[in-house]
mmCIF file of C-alpha atoms in Angstrom:
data_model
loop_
_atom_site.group_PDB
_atom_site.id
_atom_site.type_symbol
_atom_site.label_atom_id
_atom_site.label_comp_id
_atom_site.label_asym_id
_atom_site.label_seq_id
_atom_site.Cartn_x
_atom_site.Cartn_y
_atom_site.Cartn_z
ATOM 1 C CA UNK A 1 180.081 289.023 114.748
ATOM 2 C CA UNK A 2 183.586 286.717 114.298
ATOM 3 C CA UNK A 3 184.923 286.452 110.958
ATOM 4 C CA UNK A 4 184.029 282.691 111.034
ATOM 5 C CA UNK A 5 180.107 283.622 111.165
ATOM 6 C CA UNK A 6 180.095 286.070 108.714
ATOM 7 C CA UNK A 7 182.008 284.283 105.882
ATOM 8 C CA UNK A 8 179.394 281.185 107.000
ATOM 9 C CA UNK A 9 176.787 283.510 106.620
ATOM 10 C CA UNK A 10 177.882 284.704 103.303
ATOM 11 C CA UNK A 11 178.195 281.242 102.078
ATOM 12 C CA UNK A 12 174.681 280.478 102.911
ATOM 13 C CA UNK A 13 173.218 283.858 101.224
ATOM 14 C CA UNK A 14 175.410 283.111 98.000
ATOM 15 C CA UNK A 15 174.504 279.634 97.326
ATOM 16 C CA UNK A 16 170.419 280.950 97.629
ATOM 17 C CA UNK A 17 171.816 283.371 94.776
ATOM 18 C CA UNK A 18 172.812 280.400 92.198
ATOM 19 C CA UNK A 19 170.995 280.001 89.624
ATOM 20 C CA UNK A 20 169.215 276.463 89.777
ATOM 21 C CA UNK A 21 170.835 275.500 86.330
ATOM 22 C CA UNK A 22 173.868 275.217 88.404
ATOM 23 C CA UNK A 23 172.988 272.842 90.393
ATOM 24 C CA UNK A 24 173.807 269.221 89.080
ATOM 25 C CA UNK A 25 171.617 266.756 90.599
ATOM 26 C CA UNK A 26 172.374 263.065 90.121
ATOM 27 C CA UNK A 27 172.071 259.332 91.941
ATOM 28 C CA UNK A 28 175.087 257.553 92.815
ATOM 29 C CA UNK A 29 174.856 253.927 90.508
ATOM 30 C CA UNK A 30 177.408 252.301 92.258
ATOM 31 C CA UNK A 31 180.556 252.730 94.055
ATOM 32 C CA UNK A 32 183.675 252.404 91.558
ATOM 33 C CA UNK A 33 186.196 250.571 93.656
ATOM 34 C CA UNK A 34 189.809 251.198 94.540
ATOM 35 C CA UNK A 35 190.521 254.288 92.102
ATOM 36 C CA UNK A 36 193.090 253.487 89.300
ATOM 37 C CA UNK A 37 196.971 254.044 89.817
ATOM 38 C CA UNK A 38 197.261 257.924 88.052
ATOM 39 C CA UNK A 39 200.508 258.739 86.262
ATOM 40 C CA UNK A 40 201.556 262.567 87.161
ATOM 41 C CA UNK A 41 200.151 264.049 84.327
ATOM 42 C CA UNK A 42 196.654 262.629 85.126
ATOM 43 C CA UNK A 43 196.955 264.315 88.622
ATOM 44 C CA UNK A 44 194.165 266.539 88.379
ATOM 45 C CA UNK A 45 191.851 263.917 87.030
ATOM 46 C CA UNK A 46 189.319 262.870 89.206
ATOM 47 C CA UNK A 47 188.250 259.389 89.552
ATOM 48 C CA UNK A 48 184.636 259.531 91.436
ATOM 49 C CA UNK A 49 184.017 257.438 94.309
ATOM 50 C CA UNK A 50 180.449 256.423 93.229
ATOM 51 C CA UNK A 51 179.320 256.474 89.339
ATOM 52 C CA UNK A 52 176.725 259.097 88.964
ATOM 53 C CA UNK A 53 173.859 258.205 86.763
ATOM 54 C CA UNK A 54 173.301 261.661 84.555
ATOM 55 C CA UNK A 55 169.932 263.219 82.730
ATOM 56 C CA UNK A 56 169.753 261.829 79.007
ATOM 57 C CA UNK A 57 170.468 264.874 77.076
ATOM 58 C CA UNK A 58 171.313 265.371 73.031
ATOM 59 C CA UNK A 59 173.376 267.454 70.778
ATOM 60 C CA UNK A 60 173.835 268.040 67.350
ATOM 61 C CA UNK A 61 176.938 268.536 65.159
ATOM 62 C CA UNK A 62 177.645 271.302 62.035
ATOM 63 C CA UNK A 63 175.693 269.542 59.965
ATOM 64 C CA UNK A 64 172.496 269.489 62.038
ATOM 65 C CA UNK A 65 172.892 265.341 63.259
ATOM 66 C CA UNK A 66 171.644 264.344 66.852
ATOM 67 C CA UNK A 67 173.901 262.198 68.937
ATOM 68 C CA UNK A 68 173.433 260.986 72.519
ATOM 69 C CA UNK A 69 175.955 259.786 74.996
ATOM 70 C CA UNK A 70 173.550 256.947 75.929
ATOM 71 C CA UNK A 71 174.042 255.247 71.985
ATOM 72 C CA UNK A 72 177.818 254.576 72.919
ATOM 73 C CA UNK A 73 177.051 252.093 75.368
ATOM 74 C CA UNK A 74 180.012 249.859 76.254
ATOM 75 C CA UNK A 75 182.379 252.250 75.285
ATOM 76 C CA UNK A 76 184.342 254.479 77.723
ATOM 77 C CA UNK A 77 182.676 257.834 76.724
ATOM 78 C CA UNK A 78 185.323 261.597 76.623
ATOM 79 C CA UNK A 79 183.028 264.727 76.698
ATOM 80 C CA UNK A 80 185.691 267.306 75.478
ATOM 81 C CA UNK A 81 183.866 270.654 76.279
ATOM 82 C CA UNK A 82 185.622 273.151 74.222
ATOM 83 C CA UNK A 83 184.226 277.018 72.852
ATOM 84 C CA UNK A 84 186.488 279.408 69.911
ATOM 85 C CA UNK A 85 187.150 281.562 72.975
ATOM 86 C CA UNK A 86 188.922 278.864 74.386
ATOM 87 C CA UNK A 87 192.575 279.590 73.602
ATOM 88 C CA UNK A 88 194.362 276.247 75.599
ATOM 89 C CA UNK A 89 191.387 274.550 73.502
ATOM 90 C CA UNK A 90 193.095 275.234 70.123
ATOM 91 C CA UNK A 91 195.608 273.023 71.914
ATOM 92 C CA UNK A 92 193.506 270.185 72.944
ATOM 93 C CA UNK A 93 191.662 269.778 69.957
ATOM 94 C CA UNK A 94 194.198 268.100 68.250
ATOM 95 C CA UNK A 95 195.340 266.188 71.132
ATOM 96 C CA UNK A 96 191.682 264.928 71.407
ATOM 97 C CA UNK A 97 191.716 263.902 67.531
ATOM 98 C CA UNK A 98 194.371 261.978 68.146
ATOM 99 C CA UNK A 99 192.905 260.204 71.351
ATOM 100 C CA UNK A 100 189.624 259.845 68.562
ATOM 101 C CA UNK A 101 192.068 258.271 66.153
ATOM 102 C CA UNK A 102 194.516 255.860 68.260
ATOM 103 C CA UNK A 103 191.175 254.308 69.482
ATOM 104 C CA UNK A 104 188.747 253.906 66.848
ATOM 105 C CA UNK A 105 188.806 250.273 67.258
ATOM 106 C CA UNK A 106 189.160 250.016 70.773
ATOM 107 C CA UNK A 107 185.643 250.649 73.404
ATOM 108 C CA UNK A 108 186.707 254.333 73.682
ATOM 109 C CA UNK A 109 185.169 257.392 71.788
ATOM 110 C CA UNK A 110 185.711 261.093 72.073
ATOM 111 C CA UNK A 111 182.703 263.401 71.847
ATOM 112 C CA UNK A 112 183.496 267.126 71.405
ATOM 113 C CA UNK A 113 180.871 269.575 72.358
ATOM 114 C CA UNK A 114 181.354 273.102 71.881
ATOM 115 C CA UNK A 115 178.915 275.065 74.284
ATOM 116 C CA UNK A 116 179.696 278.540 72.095
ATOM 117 C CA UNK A 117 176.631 280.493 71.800
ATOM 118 C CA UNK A 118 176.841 281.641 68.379
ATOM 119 C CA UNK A 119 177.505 278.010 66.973
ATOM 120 C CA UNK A 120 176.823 278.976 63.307
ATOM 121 C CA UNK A 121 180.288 280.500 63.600
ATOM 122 C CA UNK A 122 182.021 277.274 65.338
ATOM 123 C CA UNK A 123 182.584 275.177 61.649
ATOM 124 C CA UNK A 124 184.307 278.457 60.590
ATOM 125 C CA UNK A 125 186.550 278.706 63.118
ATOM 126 C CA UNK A 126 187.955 275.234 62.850
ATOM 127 C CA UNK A 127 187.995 275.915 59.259
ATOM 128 C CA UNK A 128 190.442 279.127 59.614
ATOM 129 C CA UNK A 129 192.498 276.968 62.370
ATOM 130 C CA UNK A 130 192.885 273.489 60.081
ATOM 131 C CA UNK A 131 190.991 271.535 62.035
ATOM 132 C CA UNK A 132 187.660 271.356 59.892
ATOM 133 C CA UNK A 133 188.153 267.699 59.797
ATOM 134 C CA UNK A 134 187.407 267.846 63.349
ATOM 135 C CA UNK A 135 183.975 266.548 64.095
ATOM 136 C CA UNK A 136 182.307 268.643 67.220
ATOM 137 C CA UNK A 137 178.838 268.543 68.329
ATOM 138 C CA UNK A 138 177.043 271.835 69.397
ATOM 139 C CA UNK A 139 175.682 272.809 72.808
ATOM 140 C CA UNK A 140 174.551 276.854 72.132
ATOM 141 C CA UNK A 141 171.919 276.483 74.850
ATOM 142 C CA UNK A 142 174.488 274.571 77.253
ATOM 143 C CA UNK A 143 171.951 271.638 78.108
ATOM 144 C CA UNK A 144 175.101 269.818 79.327
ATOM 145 C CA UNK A 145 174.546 271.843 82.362
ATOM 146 C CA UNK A 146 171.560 269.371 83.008
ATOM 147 C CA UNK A 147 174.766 266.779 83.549
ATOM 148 C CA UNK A 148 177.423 268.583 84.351
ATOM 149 C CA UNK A 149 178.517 272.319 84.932
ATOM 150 C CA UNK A 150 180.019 274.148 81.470
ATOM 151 C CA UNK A 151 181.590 277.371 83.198
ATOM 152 C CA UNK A 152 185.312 275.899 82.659
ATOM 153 C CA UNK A 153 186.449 274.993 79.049
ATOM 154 C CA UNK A 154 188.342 272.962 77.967
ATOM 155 C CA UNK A 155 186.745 270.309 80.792
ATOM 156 C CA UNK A 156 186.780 266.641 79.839
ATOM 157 C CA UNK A 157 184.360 264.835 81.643
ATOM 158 C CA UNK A 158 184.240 260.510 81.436
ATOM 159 C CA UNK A 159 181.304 257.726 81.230
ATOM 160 C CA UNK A 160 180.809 254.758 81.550
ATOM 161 C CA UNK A 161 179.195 251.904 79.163
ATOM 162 C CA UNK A 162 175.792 252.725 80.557
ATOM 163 C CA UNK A 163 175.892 256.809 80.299
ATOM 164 C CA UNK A 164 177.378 257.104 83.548
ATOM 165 C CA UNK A 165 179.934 259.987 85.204
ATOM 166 C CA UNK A 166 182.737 258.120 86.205
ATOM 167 C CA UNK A 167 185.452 261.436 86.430
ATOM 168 C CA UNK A 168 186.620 264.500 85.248
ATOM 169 C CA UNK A 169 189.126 267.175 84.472
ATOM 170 C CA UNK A 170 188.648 270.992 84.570
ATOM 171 C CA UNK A 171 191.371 272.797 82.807
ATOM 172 C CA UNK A 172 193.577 271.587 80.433
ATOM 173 C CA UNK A 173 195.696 269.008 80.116
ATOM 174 C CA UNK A 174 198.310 267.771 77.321
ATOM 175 C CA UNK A 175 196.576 264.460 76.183
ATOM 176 C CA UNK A 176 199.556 264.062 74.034
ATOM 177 C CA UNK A 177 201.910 263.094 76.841
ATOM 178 C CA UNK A 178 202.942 259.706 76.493
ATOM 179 C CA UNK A 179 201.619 257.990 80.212
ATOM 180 C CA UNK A 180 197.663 259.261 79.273
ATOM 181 C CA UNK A 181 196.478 256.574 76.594
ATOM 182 C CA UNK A 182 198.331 253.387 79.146
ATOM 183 C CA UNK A 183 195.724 255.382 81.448
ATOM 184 C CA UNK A 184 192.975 255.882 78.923
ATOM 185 C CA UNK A 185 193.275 252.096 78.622
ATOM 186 C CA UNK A 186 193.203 251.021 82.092
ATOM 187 C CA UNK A 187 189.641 253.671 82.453
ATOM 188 C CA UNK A 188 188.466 251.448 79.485
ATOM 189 C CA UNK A 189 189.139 248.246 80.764
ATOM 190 C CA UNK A 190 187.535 249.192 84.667
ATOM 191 C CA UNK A 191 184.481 251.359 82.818
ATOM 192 C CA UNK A 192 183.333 250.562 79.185
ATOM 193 C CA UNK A 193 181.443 247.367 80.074
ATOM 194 C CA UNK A 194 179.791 248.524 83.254
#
């Protein structure tokens, strides 16, 4: 057997292995045009070809609130995942705040979701790193797998006006750098309406 088969074959026997929660299963909406013009620090974003229409799922924050990413339609829509075990998180939460901040009055809105496990312990932790201010939703039994896989944090993921995936970003990224809200701007203008 060549080396070609066998890695082929191993390939086919692994993905029977996944676990079916893996698996993201969604219809293409529409296709999303010429993708826009990316600055080098948005590099690794992904613009998708085709906005992907995503199960309606809901979280709830410290204090026990529900919120759903289909009640911030037309808005441009940032699902920060994020967990306490997360150190290049720690970074990215404030850079996220101030995304939050800089457009409170424009059709963008961050939602954090932390998909720790134990998320009693997730208000505490911001607490002991100054960032209690920082309003997170919860995800402990990581039903955002329903929309999109959780196994890298941070991950921003982006919808549009109508609850649909438009892109992503695995890894992080400095959201402070000075070329990503002109960019933020330009995904609001193509997406928030949609």
């Amino acid at each position: 057997m060549n080396k070609t088969h066998l890695l082929s074959c191993l390939l086919v026997f692994s993905s029977l292995l996944m676990p079916a929660h893996a698996q993201v299963v969604t219809k293409k909406v529409y296709d999303t045009g010429k993708a826009i013009e990316k600055p080098l620090i948005m590099s690794r974003f992904i613009e998708m070809q085709s906005a992907r229409a995503v199960p309606d799922v809901t979280f709830t924050d410290t204090q026990g609130g529900e919120i759903n990413l289909k009640q911030f339609k037309g808005k441009l829509v940032l699902v920060n995942l994020w967990a306490t075990w997360c150190a290049p998180c720690i970074k990215e939460i404030p850079q996220m705040e101030n995304i939050r901040q800089v457009n409170k009055n424009n059709d963008l809105v961050v939602v954090p979701i932390s998909i720790d496990e134990e998320s009693d312990k997730v208000q505490a932790f911001l607490d002991r790193h100054e960032l209690g201010h920082y309003q997170t939703w919860l995800d402990p039994k990581k039903t955002i797998d329903q929309v999109m896989p959780a196994d890298v944090v941070p991950a921003t993921y982006v919808f549009d006006g109508s609850g649909n995936l438009v892109g992503f970003l695995r890894g992080y990224l400095d959201w402070g750098d000075k070329e990503v809200q002109p960019y933020l701007e330009k995904l609001t203008a193509k997406y928030a309406h949609r």
